[in-house]
mmCIF file of C-alpha atoms in Angstrom:
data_model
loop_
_atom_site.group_PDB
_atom_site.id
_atom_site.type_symbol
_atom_site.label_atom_id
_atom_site.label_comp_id
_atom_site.label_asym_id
_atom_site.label_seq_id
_atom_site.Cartn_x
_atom_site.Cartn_y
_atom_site.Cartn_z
ATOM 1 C CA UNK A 1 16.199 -3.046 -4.413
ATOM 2 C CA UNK A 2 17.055 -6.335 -2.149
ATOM 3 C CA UNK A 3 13.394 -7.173 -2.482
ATOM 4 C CA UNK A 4 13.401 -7.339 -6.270
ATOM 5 C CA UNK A 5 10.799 -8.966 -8.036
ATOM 6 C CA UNK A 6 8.437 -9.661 -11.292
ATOM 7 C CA UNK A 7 6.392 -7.522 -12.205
ATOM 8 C CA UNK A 8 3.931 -5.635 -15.252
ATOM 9 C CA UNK A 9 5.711 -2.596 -16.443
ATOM 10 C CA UNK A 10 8.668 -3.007 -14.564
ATOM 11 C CA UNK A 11 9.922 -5.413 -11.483
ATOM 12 C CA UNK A 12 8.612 -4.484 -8.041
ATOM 13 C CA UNK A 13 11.171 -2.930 -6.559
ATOM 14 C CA UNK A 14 12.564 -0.386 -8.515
ATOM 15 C CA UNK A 15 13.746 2.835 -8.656
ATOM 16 C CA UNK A 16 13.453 4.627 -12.195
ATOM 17 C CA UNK A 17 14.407 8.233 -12.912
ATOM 18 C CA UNK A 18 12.746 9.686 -16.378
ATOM 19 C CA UNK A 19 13.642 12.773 -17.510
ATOM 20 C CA UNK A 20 11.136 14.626 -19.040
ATOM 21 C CA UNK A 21 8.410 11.755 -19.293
ATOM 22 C CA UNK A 22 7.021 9.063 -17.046
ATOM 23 C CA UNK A 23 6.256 5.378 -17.772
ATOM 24 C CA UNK A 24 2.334 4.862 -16.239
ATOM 25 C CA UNK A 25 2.997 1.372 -16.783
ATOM 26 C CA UNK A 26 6.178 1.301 -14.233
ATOM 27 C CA UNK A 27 4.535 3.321 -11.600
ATOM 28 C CA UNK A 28 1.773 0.659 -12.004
ATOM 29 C CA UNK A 29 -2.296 0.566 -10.564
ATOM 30 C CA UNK A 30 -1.839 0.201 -7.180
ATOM 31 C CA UNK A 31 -1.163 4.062 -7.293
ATOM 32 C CA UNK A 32 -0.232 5.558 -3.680
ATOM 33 C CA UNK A 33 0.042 1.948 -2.234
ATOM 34 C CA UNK A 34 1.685 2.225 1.094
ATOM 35 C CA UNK A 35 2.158 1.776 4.999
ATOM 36 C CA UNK A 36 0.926 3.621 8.043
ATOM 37 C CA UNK A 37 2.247 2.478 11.539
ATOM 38 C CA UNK A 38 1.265 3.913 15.022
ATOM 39 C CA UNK A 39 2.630 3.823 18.410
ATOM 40 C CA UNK A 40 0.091 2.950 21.372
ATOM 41 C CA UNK A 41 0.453 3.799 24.933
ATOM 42 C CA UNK A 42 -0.402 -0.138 25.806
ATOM 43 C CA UNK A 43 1.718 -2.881 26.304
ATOM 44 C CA UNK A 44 1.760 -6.403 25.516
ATOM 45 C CA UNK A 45 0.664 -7.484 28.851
ATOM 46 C CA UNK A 46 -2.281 -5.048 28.558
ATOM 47 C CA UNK A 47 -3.510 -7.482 25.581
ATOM 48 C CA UNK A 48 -5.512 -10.784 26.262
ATOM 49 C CA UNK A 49 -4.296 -13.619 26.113
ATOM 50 C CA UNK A 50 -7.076 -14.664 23.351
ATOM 51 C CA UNK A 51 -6.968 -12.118 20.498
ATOM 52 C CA UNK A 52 -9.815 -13.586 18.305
ATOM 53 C CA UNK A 53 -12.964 -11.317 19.230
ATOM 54 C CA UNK A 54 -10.132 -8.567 18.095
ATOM 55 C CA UNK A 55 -9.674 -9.593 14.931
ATOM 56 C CA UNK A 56 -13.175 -10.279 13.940
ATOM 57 C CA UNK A 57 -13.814 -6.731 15.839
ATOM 58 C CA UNK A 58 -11.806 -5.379 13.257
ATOM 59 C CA UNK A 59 -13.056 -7.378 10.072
ATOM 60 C CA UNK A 60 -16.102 -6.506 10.606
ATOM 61 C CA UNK A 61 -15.027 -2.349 10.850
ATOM 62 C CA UNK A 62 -13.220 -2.504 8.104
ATOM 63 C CA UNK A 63 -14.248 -4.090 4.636
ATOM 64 C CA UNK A 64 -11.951 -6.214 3.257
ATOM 65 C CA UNK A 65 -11.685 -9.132 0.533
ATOM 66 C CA UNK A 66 -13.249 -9.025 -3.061
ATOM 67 C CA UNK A 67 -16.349 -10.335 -4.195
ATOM 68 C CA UNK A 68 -19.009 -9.520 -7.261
ATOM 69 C CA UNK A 69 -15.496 -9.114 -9.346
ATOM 70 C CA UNK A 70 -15.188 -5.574 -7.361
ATOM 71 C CA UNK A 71 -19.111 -4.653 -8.442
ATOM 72 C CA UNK A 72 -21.346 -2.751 -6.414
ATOM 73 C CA UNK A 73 -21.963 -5.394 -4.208
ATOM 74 C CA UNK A 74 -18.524 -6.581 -3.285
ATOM 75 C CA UNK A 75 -18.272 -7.102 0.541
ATOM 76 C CA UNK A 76 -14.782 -4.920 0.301
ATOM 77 C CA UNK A 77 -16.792 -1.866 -0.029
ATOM 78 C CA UNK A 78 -19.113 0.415 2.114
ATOM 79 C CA UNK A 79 -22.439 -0.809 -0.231
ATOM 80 C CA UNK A 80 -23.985 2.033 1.475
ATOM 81 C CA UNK A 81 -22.018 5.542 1.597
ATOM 82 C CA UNK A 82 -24.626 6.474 4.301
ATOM 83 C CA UNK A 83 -22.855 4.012 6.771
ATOM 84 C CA UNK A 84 -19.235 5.023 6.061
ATOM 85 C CA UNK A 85 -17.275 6.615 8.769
ATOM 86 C CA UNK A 86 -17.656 10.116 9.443
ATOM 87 C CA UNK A 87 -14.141 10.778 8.435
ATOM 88 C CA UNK A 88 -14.565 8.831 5.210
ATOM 89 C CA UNK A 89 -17.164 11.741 4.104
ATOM 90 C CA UNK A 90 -15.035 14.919 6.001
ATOM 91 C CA UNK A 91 -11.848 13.474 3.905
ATOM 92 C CA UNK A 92 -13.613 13.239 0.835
ATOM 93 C CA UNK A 93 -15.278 16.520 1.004
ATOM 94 C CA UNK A 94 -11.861 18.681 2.320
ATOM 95 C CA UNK A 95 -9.685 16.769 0.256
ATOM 96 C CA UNK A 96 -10.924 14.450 -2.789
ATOM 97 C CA UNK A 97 -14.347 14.999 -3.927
ATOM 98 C CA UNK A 98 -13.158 18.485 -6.143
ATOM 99 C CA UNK A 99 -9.732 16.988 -7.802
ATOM 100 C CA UNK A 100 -11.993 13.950 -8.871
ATOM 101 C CA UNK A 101 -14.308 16.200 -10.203
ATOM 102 C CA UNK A 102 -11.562 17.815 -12.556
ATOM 103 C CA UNK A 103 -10.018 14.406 -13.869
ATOM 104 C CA UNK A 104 -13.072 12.780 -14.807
ATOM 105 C CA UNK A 105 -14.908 16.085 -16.399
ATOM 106 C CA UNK A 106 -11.675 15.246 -18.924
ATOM 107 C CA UNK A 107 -12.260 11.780 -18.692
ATOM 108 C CA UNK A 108 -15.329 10.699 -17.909
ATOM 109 C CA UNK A 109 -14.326 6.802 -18.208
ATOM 110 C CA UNK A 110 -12.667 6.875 -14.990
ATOM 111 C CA UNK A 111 -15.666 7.657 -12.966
ATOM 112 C CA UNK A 112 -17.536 4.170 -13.319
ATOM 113 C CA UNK A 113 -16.844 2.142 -10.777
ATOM 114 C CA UNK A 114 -16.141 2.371 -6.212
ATOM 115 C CA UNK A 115 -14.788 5.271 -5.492
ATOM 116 C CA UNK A 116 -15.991 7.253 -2.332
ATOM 117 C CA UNK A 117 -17.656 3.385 -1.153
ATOM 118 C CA UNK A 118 -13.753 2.349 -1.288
ATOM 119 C CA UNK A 119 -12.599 4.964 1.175
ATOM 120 C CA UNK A 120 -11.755 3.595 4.420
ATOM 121 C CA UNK A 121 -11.503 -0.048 2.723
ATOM 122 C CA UNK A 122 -8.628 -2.740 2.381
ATOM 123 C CA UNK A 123 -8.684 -4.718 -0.412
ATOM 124 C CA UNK A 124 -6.867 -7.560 -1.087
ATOM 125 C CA UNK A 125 -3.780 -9.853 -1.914
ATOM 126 C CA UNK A 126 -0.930 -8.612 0.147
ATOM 127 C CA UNK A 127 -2.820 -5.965 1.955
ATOM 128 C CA UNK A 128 -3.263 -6.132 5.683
ATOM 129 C CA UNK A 129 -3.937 -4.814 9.349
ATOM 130 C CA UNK A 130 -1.399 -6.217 12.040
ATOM 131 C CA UNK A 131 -1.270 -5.728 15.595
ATOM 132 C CA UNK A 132 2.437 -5.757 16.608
ATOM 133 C CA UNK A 133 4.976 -5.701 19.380
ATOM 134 C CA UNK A 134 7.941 -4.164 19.054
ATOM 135 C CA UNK A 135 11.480 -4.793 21.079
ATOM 136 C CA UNK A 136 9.858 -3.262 24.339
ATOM 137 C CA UNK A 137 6.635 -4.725 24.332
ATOM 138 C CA UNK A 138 4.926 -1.499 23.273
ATOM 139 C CA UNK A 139 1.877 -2.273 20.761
ATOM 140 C CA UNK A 140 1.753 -1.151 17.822
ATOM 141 C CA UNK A 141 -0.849 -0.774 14.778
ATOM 142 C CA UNK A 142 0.217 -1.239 11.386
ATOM 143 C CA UNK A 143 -1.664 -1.500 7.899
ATOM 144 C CA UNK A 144 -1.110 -1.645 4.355
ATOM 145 C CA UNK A 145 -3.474 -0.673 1.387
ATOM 146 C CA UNK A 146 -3.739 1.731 -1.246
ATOM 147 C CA UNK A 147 -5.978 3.702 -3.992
ATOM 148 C CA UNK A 148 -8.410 1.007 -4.027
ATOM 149 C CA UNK A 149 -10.262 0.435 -7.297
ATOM 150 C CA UNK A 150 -10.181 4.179 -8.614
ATOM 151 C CA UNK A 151 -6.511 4.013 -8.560
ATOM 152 C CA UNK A 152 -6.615 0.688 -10.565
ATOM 153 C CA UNK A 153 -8.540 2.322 -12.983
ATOM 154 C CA UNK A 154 -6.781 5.842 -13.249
ATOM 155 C CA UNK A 155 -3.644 3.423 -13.969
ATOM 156 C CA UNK A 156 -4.740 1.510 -16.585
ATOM 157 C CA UNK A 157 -6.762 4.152 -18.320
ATOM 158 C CA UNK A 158 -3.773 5.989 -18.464
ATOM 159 C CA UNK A 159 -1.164 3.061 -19.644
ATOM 160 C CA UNK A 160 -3.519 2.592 -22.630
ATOM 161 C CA UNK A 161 -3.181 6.630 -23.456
ATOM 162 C CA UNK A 162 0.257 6.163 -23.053
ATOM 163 C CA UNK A 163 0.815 3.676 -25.591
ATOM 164 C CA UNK A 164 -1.633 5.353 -27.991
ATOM 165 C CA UNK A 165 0.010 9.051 -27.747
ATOM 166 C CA UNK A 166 3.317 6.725 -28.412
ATOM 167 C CA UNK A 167 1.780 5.603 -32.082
ATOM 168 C CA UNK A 168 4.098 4.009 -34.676
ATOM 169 C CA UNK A 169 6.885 4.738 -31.944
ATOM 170 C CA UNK A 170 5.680 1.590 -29.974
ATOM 171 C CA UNK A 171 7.776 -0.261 -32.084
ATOM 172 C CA UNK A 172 11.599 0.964 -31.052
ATOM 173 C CA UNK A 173 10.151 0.347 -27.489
ATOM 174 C CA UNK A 174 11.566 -2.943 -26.331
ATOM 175 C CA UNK A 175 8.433 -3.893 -24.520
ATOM 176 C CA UNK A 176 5.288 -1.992 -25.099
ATOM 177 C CA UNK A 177 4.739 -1.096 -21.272
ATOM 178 C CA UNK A 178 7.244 0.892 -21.479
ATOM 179 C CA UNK A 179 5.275 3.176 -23.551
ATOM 180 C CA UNK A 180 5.736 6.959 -21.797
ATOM 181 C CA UNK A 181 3.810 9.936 -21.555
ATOM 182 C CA UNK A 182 6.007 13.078 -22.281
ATOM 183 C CA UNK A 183 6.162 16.477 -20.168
ATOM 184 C CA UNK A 184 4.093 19.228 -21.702
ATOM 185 C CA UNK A 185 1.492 16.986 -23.137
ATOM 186 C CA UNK A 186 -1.968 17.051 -22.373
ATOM 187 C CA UNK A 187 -2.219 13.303 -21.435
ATOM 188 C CA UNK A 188 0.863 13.739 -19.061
ATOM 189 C CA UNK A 189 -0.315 16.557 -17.292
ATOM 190 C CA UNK A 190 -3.612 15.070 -16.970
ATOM 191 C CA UNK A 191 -1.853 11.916 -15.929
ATOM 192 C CA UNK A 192 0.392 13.954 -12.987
ATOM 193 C CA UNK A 193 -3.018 15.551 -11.972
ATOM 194 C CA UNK A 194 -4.537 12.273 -11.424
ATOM 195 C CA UNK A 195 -1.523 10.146 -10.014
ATOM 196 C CA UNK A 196 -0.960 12.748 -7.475
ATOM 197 C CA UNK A 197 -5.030 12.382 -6.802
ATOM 198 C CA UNK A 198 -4.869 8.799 -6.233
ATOM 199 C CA UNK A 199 -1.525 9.614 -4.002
ATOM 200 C CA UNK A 200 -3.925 11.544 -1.863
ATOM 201 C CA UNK A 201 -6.710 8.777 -1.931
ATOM 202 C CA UNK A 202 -4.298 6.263 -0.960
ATOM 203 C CA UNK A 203 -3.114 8.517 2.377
ATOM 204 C CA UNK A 204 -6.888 9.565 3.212
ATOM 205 C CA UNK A 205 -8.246 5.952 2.937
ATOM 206 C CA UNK A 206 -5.313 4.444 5.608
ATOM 207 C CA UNK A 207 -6.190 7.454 7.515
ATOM 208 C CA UNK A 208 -9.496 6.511 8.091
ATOM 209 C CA UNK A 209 -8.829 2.630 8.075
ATOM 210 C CA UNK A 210 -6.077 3.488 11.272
ATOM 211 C CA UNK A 211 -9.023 5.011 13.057
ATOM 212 C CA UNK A 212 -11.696 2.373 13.037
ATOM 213 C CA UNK A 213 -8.438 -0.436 13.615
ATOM 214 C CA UNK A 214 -7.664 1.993 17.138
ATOM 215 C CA UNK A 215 -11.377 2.093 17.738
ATOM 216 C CA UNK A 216 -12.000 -1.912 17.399
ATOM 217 C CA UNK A 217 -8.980 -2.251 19.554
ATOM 218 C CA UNK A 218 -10.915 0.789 22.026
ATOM 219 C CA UNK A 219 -14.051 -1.821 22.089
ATOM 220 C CA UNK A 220 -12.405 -4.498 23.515
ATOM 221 C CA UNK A 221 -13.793 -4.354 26.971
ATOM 222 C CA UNK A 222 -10.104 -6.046 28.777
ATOM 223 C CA UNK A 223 -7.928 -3.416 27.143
ATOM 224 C CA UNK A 224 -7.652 -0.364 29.380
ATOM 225 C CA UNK A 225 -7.733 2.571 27.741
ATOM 226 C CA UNK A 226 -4.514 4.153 25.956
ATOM 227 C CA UNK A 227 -2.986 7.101 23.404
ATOM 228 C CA UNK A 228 -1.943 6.081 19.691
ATOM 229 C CA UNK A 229 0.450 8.194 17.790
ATOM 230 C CA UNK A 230 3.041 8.781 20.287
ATOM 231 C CA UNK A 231 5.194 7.592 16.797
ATOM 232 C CA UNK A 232 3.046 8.334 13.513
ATOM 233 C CA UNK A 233 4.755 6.744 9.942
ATOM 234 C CA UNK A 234 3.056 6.876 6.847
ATOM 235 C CA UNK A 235 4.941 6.250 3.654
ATOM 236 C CA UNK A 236 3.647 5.714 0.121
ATOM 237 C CA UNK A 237 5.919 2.689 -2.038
ATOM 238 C CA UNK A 238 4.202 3.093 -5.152
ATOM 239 C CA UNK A 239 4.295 6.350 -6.755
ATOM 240 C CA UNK A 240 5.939 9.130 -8.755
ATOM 241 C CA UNK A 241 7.229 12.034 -7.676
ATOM 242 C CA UNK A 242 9.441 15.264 -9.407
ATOM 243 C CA UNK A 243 12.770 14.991 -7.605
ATOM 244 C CA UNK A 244 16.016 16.278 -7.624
ATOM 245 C CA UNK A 245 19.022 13.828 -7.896
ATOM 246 C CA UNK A 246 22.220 13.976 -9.381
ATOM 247 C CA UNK A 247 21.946 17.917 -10.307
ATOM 248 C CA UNK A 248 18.948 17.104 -12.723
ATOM 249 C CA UNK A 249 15.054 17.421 -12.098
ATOM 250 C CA UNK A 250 13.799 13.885 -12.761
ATOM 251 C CA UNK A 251 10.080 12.203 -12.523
ATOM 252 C CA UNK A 252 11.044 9.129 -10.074
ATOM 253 C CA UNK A 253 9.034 6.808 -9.794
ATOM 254 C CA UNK A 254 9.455 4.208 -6.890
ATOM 255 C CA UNK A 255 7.803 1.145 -7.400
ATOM 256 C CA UNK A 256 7.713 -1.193 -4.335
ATOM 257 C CA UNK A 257 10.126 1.104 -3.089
ATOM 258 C CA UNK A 258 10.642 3.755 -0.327
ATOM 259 C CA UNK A 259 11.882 6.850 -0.090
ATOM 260 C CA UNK A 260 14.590 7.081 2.127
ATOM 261 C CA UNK A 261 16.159 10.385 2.756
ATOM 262 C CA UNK A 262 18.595 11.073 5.824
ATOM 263 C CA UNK A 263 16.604 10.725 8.287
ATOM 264 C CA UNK A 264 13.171 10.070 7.105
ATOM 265 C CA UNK A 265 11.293 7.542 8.528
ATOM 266 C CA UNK A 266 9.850 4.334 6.874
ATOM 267 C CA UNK A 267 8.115 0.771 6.939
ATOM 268 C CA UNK A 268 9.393 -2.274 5.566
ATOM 269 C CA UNK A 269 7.364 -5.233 6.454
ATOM 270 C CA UNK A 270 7.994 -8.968 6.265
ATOM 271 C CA UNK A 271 5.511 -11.257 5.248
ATOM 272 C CA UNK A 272 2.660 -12.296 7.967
ATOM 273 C CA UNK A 273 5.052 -14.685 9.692
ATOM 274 C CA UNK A 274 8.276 -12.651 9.805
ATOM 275 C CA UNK A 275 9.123 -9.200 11.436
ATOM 276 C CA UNK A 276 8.725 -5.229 10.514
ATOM 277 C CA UNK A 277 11.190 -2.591 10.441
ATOM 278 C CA UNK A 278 10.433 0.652 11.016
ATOM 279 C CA UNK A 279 13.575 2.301 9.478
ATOM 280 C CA UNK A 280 15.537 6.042 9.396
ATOM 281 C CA UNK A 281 16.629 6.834 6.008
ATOM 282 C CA UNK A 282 20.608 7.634 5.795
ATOM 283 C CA UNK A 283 20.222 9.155 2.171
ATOM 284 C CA UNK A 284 22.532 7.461 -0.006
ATOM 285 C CA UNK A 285 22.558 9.183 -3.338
ATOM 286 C CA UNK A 286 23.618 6.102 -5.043
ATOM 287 C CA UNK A 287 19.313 4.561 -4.247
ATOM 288 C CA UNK A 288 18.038 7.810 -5.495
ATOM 289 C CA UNK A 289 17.323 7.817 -1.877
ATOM 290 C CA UNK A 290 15.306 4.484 -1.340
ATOM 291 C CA UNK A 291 15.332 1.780 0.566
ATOM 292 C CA UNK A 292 13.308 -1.786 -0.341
ATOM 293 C CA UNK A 293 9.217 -1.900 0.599
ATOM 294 C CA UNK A 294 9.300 -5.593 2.047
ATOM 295 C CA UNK A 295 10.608 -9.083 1.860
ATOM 296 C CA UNK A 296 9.499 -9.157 -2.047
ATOM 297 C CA UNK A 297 7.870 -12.290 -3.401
ATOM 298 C CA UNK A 298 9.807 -15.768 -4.235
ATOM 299 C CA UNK A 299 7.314 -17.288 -5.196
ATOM 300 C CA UNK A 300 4.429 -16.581 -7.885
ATOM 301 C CA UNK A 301 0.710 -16.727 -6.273
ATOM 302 C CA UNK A 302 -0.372 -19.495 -8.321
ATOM 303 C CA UNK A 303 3.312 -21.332 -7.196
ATOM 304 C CA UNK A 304 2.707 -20.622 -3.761
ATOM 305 C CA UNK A 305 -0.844 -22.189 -3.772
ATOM 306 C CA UNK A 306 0.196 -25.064 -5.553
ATOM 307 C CA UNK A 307 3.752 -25.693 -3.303
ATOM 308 C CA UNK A 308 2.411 -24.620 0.340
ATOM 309 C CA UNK A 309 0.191 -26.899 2.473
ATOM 310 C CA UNK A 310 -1.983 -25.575 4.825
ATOM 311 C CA UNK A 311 -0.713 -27.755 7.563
ATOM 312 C CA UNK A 312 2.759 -25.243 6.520
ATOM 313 C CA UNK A 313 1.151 -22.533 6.349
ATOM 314 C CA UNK A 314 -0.437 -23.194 9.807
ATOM 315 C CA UNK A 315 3.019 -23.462 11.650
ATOM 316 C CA UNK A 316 4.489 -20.362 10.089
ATOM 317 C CA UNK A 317 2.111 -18.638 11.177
ATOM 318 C CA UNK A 318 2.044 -20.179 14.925
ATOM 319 C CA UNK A 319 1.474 -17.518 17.490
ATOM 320 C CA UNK A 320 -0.124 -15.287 15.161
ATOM 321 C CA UNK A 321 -3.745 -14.364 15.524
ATOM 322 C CA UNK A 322 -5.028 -14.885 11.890
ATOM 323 C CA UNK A 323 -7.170 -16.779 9.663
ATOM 324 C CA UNK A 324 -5.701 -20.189 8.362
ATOM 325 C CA UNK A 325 -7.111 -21.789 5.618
ATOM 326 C CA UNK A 326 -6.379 -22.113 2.073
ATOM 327 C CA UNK A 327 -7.385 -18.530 0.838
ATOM 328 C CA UNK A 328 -4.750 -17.219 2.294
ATOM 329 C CA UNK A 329 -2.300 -19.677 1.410
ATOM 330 C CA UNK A 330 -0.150 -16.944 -1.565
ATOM 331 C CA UNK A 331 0.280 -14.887 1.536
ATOM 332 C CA UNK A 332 2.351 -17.639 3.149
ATOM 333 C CA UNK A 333 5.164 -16.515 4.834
ATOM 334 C CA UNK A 334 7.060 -19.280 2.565
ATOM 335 C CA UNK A 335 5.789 -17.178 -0.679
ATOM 336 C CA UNK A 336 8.112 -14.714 0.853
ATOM 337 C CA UNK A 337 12.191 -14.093 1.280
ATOM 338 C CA UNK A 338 13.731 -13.903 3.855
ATOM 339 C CA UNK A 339 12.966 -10.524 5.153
ATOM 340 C CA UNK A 340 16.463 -10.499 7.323
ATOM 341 C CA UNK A 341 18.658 -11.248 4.500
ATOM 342 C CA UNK A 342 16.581 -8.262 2.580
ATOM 343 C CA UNK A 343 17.324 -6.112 5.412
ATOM 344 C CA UNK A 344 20.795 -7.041 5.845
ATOM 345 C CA UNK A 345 21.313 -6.224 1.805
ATOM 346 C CA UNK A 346 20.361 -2.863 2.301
ATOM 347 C CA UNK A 347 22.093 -1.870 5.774
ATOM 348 C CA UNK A 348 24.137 1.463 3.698
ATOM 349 C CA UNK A 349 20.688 2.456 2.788
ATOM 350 C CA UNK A 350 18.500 2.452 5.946
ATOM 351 C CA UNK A 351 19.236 2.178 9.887
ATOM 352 C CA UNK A 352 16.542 0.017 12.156
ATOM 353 C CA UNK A 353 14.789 1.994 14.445
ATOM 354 C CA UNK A 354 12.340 -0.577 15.801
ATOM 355 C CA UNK A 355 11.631 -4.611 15.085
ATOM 356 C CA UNK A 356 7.758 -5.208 15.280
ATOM 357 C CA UNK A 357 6.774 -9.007 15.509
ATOM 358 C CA UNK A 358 3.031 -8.990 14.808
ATOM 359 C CA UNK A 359 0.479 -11.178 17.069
ATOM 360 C CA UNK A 360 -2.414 -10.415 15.131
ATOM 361 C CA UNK A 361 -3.397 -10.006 10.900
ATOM 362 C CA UNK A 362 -6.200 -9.656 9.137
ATOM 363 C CA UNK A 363 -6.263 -10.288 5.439
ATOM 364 C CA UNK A 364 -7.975 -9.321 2.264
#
């Protein structure tokens, strides 16, 4: 994909059929990492003109951030379950709490750790809520976030089984994440059972984090009141999935990658600076029908906090209602390509359907 990068396992932004196996290590432990966008009723004229009581409205709805290296008492978690949102408990109860039961009864060392306190949660890094505008003015909520910390450890847990079922094979691997589970094994049925889990995790938890963003923006007492979902996109980028391409049954795995069949809608976002594209697939066979997942990194985190000054990072961002200080400085838009001559790269893969300029972020 245009937005190619490095990454563990295999580059962000790839697309990688496996017949009769999957690589855990490809797909990666951000399992289910994705985008939601909605369409509101309002209009950018129905906003203030000050949009900072929004944004700390919203940080302090939604966790967000790490601290106590992702213990019990990191501040990006609900510390108590009894004060998560309603939905967080209906979702976890309808569609979670039973599947998680069955993968960790087989593997109990999964279970240690946030799981149901991560559900309606944001994280970190390049995960974020943005209030954007798109070509008409219309307002629009978007957010990006994934599986949280139980799909971080369902990932690794099962990259390490991978490479043990692989044995004395590691060696004619040419790099040892490559090691793959193979179809009709325990560990990779186990492995598509849980994958598919955290899929659903990821899905549930920006479900609930798109209602408490709509509600913040419901509390602010100058915004008359509106409908959201008049256009509803939700699209995971990192995942695996059995498809059918090329007259063969294949696992694909996209990761940092979209799927984009003809006509199927996705998200690509730029970095915080730059526009989003919400796209219609045109189905090229050629992409395994996928388009890119963003601008894609040019810079390392450690480069990017070492190269970007905050007094840089502080004009790219101008007009943007965020925070600016050095924390966020590997989430410079100057970490990030150009996310025009990404979408230009890929225009026999996806068509634009709307441009979203964002006036508001919150980070992890």
């Amino acid at each position: 994909m245009p937005d190619v990068h490095l990454g563990k396992g295999a580059t962000v932004g790839s697309v990688i059929p496996t017949l009769r196996a999957i690589i855990p290590s490809a797909v990666g432990v951000d399992i289910g990492c994705g985008m939601s966008a909605v369409k509101t009723s309002l209009k950018a004229t129905d906003l203030p003109q000050n949009l900072r009581n929004l944004r700390l409205t919203i940080e302090s709805l939604i966790p967000h951030g790490r601290t106590d290296n992702g213990g019990r008492k990191d501040k990006g978690s609900y510390q108590d379950i009894n004060t998560m949102p309603d939905l967080s408990h209906k979702l976890w109860k309808s569609q979670l709490e039973q599947g998680f039961e069955n993968i960790t009864q087989k593997h109990p060392l999964v279970r240690k750790g946030n799981t149901l306190n991560h559900l309606g949660t944001l994280g970190t890094g390049n995960h974020f809520i943005e209030l954007c505008l798109d070509e008409t003015d219309s307002v629009w909520c978007l957010l990006h976030s994934g599986s949280r910390g139980v799909g971080n450890r369902i990932g690794t847990y099962f990259i390490e089984r991978a490479k043990k079922d692989m044995g004395k094979k590691k060696k004619d691997l040419p790099d040892v994440d490559l090691a793959y589970l193979s179809e009709g094994s325990e560990n990779f049925n186990d492995y598509v059972e849980a994958v598919h889990w955290c899929q659903r995790f990821a899905k549930a938890n920006r479900q609930v984090m798109m209602s408490l963003f709509l509600s913040a923006i419901q509390k602010e007492p100058s915004i008359p009141p509106f409908t959201a979902h008049l256009v509803a996109v939700d699209c995971h980028h990192n995942y695996v999935e059995k498809e059918n391409h090329f007259g063969e049954d294949v696992w694909l795995t996209r990761k940092g990658a979209v799927r984009a069949g003809k006509g199927e809608y996705g998200i690509i976002p730029g970095s915080m600076g730059a526009s989003t594209f919400i796209v219609r697939g045109k189905g090229n066979p050629d992409s395994f029908l996928s388009c890119s997942h963003g601008a894609g990194r040019r810079m390392s985190r450690t480069q990017a906090r070492k190269k970007v000054t905050l007094e840089e990072h502080i004009e790219a961002v101008s007009g943007v209602e965020c925070r600016v200080d050095s924390e966020v400085l590997d989430e410079s838009p100057a970490a990030y390509k150009d996310i025009q001559v990404v979408m230009a790269a890929q225009q026999d893969l996806v068509e634009i359907v709307h441009t979203l300029r964002q006036v508001l972020c919150v980070k992890g």
